[in-house]
Coordinates of C-alpha atoms in Angstrom, one line a residue:
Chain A
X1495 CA 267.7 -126.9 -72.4
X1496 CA 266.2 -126.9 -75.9
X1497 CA 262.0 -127.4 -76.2
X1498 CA 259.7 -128.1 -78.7
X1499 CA 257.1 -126.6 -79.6
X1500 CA 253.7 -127.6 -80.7
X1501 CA 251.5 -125.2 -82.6
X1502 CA 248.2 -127.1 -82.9
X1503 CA 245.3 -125.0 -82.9
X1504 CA 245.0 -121.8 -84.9
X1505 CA 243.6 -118.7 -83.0
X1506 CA 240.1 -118.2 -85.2
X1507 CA 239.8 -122.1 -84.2
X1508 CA 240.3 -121.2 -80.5
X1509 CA 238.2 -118.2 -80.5
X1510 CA 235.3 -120.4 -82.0
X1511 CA 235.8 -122.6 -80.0
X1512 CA 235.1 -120.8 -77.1
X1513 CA 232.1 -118.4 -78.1
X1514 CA 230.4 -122.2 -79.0
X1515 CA 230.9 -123.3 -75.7
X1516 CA 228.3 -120.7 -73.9
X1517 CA 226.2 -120.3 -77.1
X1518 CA 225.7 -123.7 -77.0
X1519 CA 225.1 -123.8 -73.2
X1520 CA 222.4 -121.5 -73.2
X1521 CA 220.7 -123.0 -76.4
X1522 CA 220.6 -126.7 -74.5
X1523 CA 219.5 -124.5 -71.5
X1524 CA 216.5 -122.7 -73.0
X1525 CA 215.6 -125.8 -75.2
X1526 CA 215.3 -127.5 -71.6
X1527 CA 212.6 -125.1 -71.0
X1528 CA 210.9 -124.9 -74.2
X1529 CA 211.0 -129.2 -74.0
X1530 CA 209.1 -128.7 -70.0
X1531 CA 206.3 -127.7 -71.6
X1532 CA 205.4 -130.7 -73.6
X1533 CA 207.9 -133.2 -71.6
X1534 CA 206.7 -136.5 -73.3
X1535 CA 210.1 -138.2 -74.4
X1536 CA 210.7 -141.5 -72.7
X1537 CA 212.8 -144.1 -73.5
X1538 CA 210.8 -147.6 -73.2
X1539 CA 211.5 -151.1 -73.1
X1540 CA 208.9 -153.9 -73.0
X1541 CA 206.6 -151.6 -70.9
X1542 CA 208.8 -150.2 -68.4
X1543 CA 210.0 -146.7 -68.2
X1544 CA 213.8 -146.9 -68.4
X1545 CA 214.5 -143.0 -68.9
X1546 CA 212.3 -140.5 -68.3
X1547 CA 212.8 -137.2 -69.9
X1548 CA 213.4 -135.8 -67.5
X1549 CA 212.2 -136.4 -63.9
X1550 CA 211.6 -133.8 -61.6
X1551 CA 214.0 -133.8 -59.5
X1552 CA 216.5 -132.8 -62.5
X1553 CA 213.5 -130.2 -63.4
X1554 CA 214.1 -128.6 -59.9
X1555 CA 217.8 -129.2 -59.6
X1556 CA 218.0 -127.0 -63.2
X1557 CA 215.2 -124.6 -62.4
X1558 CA 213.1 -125.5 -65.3
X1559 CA 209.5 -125.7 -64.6
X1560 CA 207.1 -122.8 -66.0
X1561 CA 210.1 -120.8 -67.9
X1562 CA 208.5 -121.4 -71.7
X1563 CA 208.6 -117.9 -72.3
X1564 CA 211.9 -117.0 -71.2
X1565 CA 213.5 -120.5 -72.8
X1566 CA 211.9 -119.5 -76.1
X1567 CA 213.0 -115.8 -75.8
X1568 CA 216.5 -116.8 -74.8
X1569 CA 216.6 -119.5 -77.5
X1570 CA 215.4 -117.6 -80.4
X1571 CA 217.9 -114.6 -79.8
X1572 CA 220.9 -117.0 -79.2
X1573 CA 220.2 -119.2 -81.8
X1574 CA 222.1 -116.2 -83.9
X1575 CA 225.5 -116.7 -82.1
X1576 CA 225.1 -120.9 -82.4
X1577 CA 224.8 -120.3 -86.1
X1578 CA 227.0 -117.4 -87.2
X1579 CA 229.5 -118.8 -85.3
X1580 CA 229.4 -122.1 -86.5
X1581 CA 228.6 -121.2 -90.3
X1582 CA 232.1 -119.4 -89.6
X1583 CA 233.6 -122.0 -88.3
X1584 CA 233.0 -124.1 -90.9
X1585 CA 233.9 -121.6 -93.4
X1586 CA 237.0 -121.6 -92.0
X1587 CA 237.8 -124.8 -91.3
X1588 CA 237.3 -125.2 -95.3
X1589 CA 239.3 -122.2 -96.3
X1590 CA 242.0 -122.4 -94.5
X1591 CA 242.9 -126.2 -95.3
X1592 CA 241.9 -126.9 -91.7
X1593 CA 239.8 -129.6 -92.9
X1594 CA 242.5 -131.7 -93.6
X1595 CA 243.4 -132.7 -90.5
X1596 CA 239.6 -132.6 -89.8
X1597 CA 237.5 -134.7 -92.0
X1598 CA 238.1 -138.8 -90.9
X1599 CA 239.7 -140.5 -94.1
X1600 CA 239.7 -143.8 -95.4
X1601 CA 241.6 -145.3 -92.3
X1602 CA 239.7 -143.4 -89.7
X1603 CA 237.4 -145.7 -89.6
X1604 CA 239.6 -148.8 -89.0
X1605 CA 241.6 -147.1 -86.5
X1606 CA 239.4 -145.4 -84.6
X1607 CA 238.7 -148.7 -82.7
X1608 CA 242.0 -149.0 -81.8
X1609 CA 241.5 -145.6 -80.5
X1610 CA 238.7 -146.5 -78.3
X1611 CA 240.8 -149.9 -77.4
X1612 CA 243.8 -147.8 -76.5
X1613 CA 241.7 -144.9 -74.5
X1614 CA 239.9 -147.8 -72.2
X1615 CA 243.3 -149.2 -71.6
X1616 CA 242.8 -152.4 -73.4
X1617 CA 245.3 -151.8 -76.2
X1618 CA 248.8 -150.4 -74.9
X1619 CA 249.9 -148.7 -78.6
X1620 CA 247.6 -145.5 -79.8
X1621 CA 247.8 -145.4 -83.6
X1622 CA 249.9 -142.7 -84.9
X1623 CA 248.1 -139.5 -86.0
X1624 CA 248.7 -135.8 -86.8
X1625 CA 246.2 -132.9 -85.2
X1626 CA 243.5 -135.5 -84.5
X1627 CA 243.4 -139.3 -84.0
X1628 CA 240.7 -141.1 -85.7
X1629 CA 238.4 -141.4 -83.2
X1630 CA 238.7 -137.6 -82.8
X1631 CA 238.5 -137.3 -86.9
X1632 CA 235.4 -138.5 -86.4
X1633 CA 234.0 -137.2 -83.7
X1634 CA 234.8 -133.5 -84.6
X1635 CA 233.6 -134.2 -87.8
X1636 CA 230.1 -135.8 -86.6
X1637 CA 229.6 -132.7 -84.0
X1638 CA 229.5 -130.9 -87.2
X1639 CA 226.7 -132.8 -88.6
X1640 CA 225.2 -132.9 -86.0
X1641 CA 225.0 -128.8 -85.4
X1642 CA 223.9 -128.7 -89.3
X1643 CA 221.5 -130.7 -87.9
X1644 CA 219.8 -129.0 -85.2
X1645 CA 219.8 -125.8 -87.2
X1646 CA 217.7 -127.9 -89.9
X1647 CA 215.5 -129.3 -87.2
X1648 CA 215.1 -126.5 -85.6
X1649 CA 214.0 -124.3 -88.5
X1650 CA 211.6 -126.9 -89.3
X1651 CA 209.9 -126.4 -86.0
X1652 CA 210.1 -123.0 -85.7
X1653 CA 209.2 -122.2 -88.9
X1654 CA 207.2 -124.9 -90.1
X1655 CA 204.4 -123.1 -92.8
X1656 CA 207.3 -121.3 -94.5
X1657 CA 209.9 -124.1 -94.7
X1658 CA 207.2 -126.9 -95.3
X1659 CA 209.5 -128.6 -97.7
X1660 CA 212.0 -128.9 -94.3
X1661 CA 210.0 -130.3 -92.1
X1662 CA 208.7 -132.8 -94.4
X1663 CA 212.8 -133.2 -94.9
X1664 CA 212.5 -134.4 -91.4
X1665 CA 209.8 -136.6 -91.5
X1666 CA 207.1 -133.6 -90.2
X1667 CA 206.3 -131.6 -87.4
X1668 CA 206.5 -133.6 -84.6
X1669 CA 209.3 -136.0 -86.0
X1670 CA 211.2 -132.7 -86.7
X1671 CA 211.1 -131.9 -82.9
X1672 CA 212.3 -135.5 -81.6
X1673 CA 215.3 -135.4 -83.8
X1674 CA 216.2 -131.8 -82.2
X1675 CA 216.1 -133.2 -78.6
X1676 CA 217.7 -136.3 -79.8
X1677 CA 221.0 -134.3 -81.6
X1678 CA 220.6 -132.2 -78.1
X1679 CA 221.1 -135.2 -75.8
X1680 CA 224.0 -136.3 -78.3
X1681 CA 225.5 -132.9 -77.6
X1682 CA 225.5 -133.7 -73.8
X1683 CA 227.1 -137.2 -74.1
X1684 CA 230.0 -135.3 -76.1
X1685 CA 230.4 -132.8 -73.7
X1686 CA 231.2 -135.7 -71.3
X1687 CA 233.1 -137.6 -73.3
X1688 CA 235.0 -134.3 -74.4
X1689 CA 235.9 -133.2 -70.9
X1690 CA 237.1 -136.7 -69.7
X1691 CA 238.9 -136.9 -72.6
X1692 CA 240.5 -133.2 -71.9
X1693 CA 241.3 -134.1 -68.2
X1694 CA 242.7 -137.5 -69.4
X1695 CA 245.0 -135.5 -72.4
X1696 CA 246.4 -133.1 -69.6
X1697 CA 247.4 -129.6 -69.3
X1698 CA 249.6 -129.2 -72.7
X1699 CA 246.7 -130.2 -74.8
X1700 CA 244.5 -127.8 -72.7
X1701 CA 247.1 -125.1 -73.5
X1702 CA 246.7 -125.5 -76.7
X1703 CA 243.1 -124.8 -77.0
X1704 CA 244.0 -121.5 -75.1
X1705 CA 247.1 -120.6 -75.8
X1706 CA 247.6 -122.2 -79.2
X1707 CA 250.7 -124.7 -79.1
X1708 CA 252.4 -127.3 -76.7
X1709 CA 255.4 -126.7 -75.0
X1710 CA 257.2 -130.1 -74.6
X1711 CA 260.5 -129.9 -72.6
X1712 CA 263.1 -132.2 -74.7
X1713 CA 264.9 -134.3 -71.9
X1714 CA 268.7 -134.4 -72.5
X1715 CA 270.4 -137.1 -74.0
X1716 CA 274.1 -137.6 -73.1
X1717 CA 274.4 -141.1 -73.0
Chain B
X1299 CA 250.7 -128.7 -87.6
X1300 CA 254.4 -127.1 -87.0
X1301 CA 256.5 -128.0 -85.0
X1302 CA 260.2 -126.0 -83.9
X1303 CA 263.1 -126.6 -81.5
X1304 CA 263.8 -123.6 -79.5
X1305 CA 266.4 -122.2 -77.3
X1306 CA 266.1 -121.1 -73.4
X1307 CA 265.4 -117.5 -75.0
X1308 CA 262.6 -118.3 -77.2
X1309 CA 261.1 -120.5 -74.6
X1310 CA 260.6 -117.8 -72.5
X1311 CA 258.5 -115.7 -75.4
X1312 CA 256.6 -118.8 -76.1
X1313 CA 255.9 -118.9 -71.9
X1314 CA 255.0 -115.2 -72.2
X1315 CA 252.5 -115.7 -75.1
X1316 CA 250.6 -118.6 -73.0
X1317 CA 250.4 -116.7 -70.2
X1318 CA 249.4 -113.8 -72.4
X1319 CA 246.6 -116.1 -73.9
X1320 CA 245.4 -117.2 -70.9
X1321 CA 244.5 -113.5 -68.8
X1322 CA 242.6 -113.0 -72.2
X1323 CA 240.8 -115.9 -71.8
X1324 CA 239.8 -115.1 -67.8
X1325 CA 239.1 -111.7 -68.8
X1326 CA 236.8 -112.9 -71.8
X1327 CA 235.2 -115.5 -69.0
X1328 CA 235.0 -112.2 -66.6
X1329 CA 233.5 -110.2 -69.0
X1330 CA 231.3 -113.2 -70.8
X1331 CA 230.2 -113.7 -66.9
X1332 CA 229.3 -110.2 -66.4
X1333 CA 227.1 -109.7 -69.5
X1334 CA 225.0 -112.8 -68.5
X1335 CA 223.9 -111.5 -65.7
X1336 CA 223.5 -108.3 -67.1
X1337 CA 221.0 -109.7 -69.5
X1338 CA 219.4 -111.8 -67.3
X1339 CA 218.9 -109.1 -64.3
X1340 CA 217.2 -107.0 -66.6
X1341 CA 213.7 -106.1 -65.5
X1342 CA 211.0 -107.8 -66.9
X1343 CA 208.1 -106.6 -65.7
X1344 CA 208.7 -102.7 -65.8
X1345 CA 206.6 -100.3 -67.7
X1346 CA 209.3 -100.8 -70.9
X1347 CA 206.9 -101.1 -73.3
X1348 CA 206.5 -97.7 -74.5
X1349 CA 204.0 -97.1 -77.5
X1350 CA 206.6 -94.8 -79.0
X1351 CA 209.4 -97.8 -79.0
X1352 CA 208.1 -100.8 -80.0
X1353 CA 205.0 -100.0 -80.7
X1354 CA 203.5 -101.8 -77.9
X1355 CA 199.9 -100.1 -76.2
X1356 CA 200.5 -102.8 -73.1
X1357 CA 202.3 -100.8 -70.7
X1358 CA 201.9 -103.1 -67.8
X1359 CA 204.5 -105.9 -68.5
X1360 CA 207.1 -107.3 -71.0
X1361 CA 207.4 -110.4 -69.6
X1362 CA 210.9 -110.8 -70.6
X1363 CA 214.3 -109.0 -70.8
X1364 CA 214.1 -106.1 -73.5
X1365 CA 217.1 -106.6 -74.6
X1366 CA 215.3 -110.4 -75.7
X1367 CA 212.5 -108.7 -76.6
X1368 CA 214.5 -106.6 -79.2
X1369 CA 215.9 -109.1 -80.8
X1370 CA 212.3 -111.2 -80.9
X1371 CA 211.4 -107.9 -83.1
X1372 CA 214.7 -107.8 -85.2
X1373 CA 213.3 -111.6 -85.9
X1374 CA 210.2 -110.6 -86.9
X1375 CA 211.5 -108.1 -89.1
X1376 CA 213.8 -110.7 -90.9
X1377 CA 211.8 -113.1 -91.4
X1378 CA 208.7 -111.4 -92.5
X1379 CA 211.0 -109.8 -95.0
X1380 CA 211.9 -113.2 -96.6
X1381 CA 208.8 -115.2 -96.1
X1382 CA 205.5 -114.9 -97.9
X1383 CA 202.7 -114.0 -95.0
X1384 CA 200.1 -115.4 -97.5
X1385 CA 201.8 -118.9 -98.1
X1386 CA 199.1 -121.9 -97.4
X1387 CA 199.7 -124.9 -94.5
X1388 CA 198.8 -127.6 -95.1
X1389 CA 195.6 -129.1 -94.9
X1390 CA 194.4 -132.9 -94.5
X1391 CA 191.4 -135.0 -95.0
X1392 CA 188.3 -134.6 -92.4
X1393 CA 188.6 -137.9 -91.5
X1394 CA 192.3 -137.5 -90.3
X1395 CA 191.2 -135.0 -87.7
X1396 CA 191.4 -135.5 -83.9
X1397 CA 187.2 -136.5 -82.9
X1398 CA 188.1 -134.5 -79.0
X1399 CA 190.5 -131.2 -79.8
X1400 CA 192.9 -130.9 -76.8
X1401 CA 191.2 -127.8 -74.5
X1402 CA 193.9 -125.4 -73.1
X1403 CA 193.4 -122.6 -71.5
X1404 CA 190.1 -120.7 -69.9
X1405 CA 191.1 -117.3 -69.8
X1406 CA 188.1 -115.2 -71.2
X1407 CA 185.4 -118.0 -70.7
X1408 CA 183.9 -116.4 -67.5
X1409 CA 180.3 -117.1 -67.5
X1410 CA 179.2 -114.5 -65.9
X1411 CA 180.2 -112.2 -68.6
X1412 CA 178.4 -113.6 -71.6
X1413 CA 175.0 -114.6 -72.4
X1414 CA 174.4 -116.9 -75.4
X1415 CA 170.9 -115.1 -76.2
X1416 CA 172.3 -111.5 -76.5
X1417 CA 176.2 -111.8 -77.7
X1418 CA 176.8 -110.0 -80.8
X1419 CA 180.4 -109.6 -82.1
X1420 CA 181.5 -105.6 -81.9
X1421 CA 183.6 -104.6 -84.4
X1422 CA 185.0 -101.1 -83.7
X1423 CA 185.5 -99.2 -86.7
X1424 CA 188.4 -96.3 -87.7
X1425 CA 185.4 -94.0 -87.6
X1426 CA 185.0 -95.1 -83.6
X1427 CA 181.6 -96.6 -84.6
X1428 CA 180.8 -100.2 -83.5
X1429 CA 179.1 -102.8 -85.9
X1430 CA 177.4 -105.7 -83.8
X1431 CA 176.8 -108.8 -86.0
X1432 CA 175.1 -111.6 -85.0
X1433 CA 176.2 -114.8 -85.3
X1434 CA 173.5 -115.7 -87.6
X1435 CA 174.4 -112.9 -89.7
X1436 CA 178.4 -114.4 -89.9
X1437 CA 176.7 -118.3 -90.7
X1438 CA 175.2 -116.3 -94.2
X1439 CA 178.8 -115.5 -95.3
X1440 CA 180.9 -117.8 -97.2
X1441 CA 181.9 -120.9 -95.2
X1442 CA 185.3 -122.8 -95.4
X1443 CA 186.4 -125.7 -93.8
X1444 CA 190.0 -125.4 -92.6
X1445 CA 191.8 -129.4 -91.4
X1446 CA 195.2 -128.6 -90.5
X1447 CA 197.7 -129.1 -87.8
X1448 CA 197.2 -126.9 -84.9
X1449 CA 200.6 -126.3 -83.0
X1450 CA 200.2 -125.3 -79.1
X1451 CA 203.1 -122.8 -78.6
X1452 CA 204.0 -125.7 -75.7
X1453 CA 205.1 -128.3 -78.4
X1454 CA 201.8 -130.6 -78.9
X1455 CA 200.5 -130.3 -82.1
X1456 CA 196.7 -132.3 -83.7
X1457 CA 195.4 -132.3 -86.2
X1458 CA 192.2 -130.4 -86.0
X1459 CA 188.9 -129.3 -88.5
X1460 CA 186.9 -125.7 -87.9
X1461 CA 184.4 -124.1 -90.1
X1462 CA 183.6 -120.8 -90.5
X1463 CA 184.0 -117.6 -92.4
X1464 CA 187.4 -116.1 -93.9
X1465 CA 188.3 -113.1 -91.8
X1466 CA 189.0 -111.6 -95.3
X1467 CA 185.8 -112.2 -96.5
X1468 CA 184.1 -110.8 -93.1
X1469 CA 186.1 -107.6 -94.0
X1470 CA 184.7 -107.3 -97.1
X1471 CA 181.1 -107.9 -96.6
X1472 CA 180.9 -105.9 -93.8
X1473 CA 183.0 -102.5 -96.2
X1474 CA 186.0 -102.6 -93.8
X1475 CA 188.7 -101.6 -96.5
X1476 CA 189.6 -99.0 -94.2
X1477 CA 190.6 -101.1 -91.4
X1478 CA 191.9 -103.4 -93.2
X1479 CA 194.4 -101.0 -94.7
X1480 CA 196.2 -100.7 -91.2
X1481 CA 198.7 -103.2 -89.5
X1482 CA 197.5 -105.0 -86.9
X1483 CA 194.5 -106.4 -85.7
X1484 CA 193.2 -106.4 -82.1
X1485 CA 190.9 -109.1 -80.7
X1486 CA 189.1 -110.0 -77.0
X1487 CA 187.2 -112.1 -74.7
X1488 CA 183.8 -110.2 -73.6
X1489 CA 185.1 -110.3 -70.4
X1490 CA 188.2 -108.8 -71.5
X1491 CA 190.2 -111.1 -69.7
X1492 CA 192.0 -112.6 -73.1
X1493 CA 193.0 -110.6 -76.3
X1494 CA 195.2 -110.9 -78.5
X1495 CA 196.9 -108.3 -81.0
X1496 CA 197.4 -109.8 -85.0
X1497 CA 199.8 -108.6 -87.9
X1498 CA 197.2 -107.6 -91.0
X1499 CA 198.8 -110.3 -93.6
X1500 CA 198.4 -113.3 -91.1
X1501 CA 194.8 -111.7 -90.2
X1502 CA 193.8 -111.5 -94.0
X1503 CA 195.9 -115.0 -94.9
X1504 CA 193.0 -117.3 -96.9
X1505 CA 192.8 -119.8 -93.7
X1506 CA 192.5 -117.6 -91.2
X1507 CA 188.5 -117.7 -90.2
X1508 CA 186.3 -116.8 -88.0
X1509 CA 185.4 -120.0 -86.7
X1510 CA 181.8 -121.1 -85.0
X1511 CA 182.2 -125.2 -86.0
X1512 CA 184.4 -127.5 -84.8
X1513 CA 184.7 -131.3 -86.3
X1514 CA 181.1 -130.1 -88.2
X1515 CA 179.3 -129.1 -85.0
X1516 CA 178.9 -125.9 -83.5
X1517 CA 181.9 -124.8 -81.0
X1518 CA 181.9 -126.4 -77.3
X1519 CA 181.8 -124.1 -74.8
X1520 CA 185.3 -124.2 -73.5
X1521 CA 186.3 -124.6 -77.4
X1522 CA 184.8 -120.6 -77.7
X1523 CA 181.5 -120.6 -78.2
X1524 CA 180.0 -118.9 -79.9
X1525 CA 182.7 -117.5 -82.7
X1526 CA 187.0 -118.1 -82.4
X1527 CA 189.5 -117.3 -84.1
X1528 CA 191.6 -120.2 -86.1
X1529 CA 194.8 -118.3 -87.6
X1530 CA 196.6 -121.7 -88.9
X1531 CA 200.3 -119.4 -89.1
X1532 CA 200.3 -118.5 -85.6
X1533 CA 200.4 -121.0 -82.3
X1534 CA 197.5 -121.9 -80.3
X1535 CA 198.2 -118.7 -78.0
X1536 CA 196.5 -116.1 -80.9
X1537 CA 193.8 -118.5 -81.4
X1538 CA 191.3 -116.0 -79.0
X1539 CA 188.4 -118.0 -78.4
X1540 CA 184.8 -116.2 -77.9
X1541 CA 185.4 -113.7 -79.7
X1542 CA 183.5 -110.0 -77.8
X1543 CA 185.3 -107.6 -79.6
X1544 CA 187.6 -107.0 -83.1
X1545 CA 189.3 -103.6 -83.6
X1546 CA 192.3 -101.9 -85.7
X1547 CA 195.0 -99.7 -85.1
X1548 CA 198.8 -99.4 -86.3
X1549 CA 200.2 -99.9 -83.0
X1550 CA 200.6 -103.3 -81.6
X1551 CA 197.3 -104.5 -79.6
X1552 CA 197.7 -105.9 -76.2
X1553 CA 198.5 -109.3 -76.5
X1554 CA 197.9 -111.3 -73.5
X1555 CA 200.9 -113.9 -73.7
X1556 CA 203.1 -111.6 -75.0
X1557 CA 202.8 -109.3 -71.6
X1558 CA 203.7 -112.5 -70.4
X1559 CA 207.3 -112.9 -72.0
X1560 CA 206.0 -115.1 -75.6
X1561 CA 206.7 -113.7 -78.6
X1562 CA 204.3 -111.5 -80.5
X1563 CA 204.5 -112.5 -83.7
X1564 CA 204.7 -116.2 -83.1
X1565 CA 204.0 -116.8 -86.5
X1566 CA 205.2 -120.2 -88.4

């Protein structure tokens, strides 16, 4: 019985993929104890507290209180993987034409409601795509931005005599450290979306990640 | 994206290569797994910090895994390679700066080890003679007013005005070319309870003073009175207030937050 197969993601692209994962785990982790110390995000509305960043149950759930020093140790020596690896990546993704299936293009847009439409199970028919649908065009592609960002950010906090000129970039010092815990809680809400969207996609796409290509069994057609 | 038809044969391979990819991706989990908690189970408090190593006099604590605390030095290195320690901040109009500075911290302000009427800064020099200077004696030297934005290591930040002398100007008057020829700077409370240890460039950087005004006024209490230090490239944490004692050496000074895990350099 003949098979196709699928090969979707190249092995650098795996490899990256999975040194980013804990690189990034530990930088959200130790930025959750460097943000303890000075906890005073909220989001507000007409007076009342909606979210709290973050109460204390989470604090104690995640065993954050009173770790500055170790979050800022941690995230100033891991900060090293997060960005060689992802200057690499994006090398890469550049050099080896990767980007093409990458970067959202002029349709992306458009279709990546119909994306959205499709994955809630409004719309029946999922737009045809190659490596990436739209929605993931530009989702992959924003994740990106958004690490380019909290590199720029984050330099402009930690470093915020030297690289004036950045953190006036981002609106100064205290704007500058908003816009790094904002990127980090957009991290978060891709993570979830990223592992539904795994479990929903099944075990070939999950493969592929790993292993590099699908296997997809061709069912025999005698009629 | 390629994609091929293949037969029963080549199925198999392609089966074999997946299951290849996926031990190397349990053992890279096994060993990824390991190494955390190799890091993280290394001691932190142990005598580590040899003189001979890092340079370090504190013997008593690291505060945080050395392999961290290596790479917090490797950062240093870097980055005081490629930036310029004497580089300005910024500084604002007087009228732009907080009327009631934020107070954090009391270590070093026991009363019961310093008396207004007799304090005298002590300034040990290379030749293991002490100076004392009064602080009548500093209030003849040059003043400077410094308004800039004073960063707490916890992530506050104010904007914040201090008067007082440059540190590199108190070196100067007072013929300390000697010291000032060696790399760090050591600082502390009379009680001894707070000190902090200081690169030479930051020390010697044009805002860095020795500070005994605050918003025009002579410095509250609990704001280090008589004389603190106001190094504008460092976080709050090297700011030593009451000043007892200044000395030099070319080995790092005990720093009181960094035996507790920060950063020593925790410059900007």
């Amino acid at each position: 019985m003949p098979a196709k197969i699928i090969h979707k993601h190249k092995l650098a692209t795996r490899w990256m993929h999975w040194i980013n994962f804990p690189a990034l785990t530990i930088m959200i982790w130790s930025g959750m104890l460097i943000y303890w110390a000075n906890d005073v995000y909220e989001i507000k509305i007409g007076g009342y507290t909606i979210i709290k960043f973050f109460p204390d149950w989470f604090y104690k759930f995640f065993h954050i209180p009173y770790k500055l020093a170790e979050g800022m140790g941690f995230h100033f020596a891991f900060m090293w993987l997060f960005m060689i690896n992802g200057l690499f990546y994006i090398i890469y993704t550049f050099a080896s034409g990767e980007w093409k299936y990458l970067l959202p293009d002029k349709k992306s847009f458009k279709e990546s409601w119909l994306v959205v439409l499709h994955d809630l199970g409004i719309r029946k028919q999922a737009p045809e795509q190659l490596k990436y649908n739209a929605a993931q065009r530009i989702a992959y592609s924003a994740i990106i931005i958004m690490g380019i960002g909290s590199v720029i950010t984050g330099f402009a906090i930690y470093k915020p005599v030297q690289v004036s000129w950045l953190t006036a970039i981002c609106g100064g010092y205290e704007a500058a450290r908003a816009e790094h815990f904002i990127l980090t809680v957009g991290y978060v809400l891709f993570f979830l979306i990223h592992v539904i969207q795994v479990i929903k996609a099944g075990w070939n796409n999950f493969r592929a990640m790993i292993a590099g290509f699908e296997i997809i069994k061709e069912k025999e057609n005698h009629n | 994206m390629q994609e091929v038809i293949v037969d029963d044969k080549k199925l198999k391979s392609y089966k074999q290569k997946s299951l290849f990819a996926f031990s190397v991706f349990f053992i890279m989990i096994i060993i990824a797994i390991i190494s955390w908690r190799w890091l993280i189970n290394q001691p932190v408090k142990a005598d580590v910090l040899s003189v001979n190593k890092e340079g370090f006099n504190a013997k008593e604590s690291n505060g945080i895994q050395q392999p961290i605390r290596n790479v917090l030095s490797v950062n240093e290195k870097i980055f005081s390679s490629i930036f310029n320690k004497q580089k300005l901040v910024k500084e604002y109009p007087k009228n732009m700066a907080v009327k009631t500075p934020r107070v954090n911290g009391d270590v070093g302000l026991d009363e019961d080890f310093f008396d207004a009427a007799t304090w005298k800064l002590q300034v040990v020099k290379t030749t293991g003679d002490t100076l004392f200077v009064s602080l009548d004696d500093i209030k003849k030297l040059p003043k400077i007013d410094v308004v800039y934005n004073f960063k707490c290591i916890e992530g506050w930040s104010q904007i914040t005005w201090w008067s007082g002398v440059r540190f590199s100007d108190f070196l100067q008057h007072y013929n300390l070319t000697n010291e000032a020829q060696l790399k760090y700077v050591g600082m502390k409370t009379p009680d001894e309870e707070y000190y902090v240890g200081i690169d030479m460039p930051s020390a010697i950087q044009a805002q860095t003073i020795l500070c005994y005004e605050m918003n025009g006024k002579p410095l509250p209490m609990n704001q280090g009175y008589p004389l603190r230090l106001i190094i504008p490239v460092k976080y709050g944490v090297k700011h030593i207030k009451r000043i007892g004692t200044i000395s030099f050496a070319n080995n790092k000074p005990a720093d009181y937050w960094a035996e507790r895990g920060y950063d020593y350099y925790t410059g900007h």
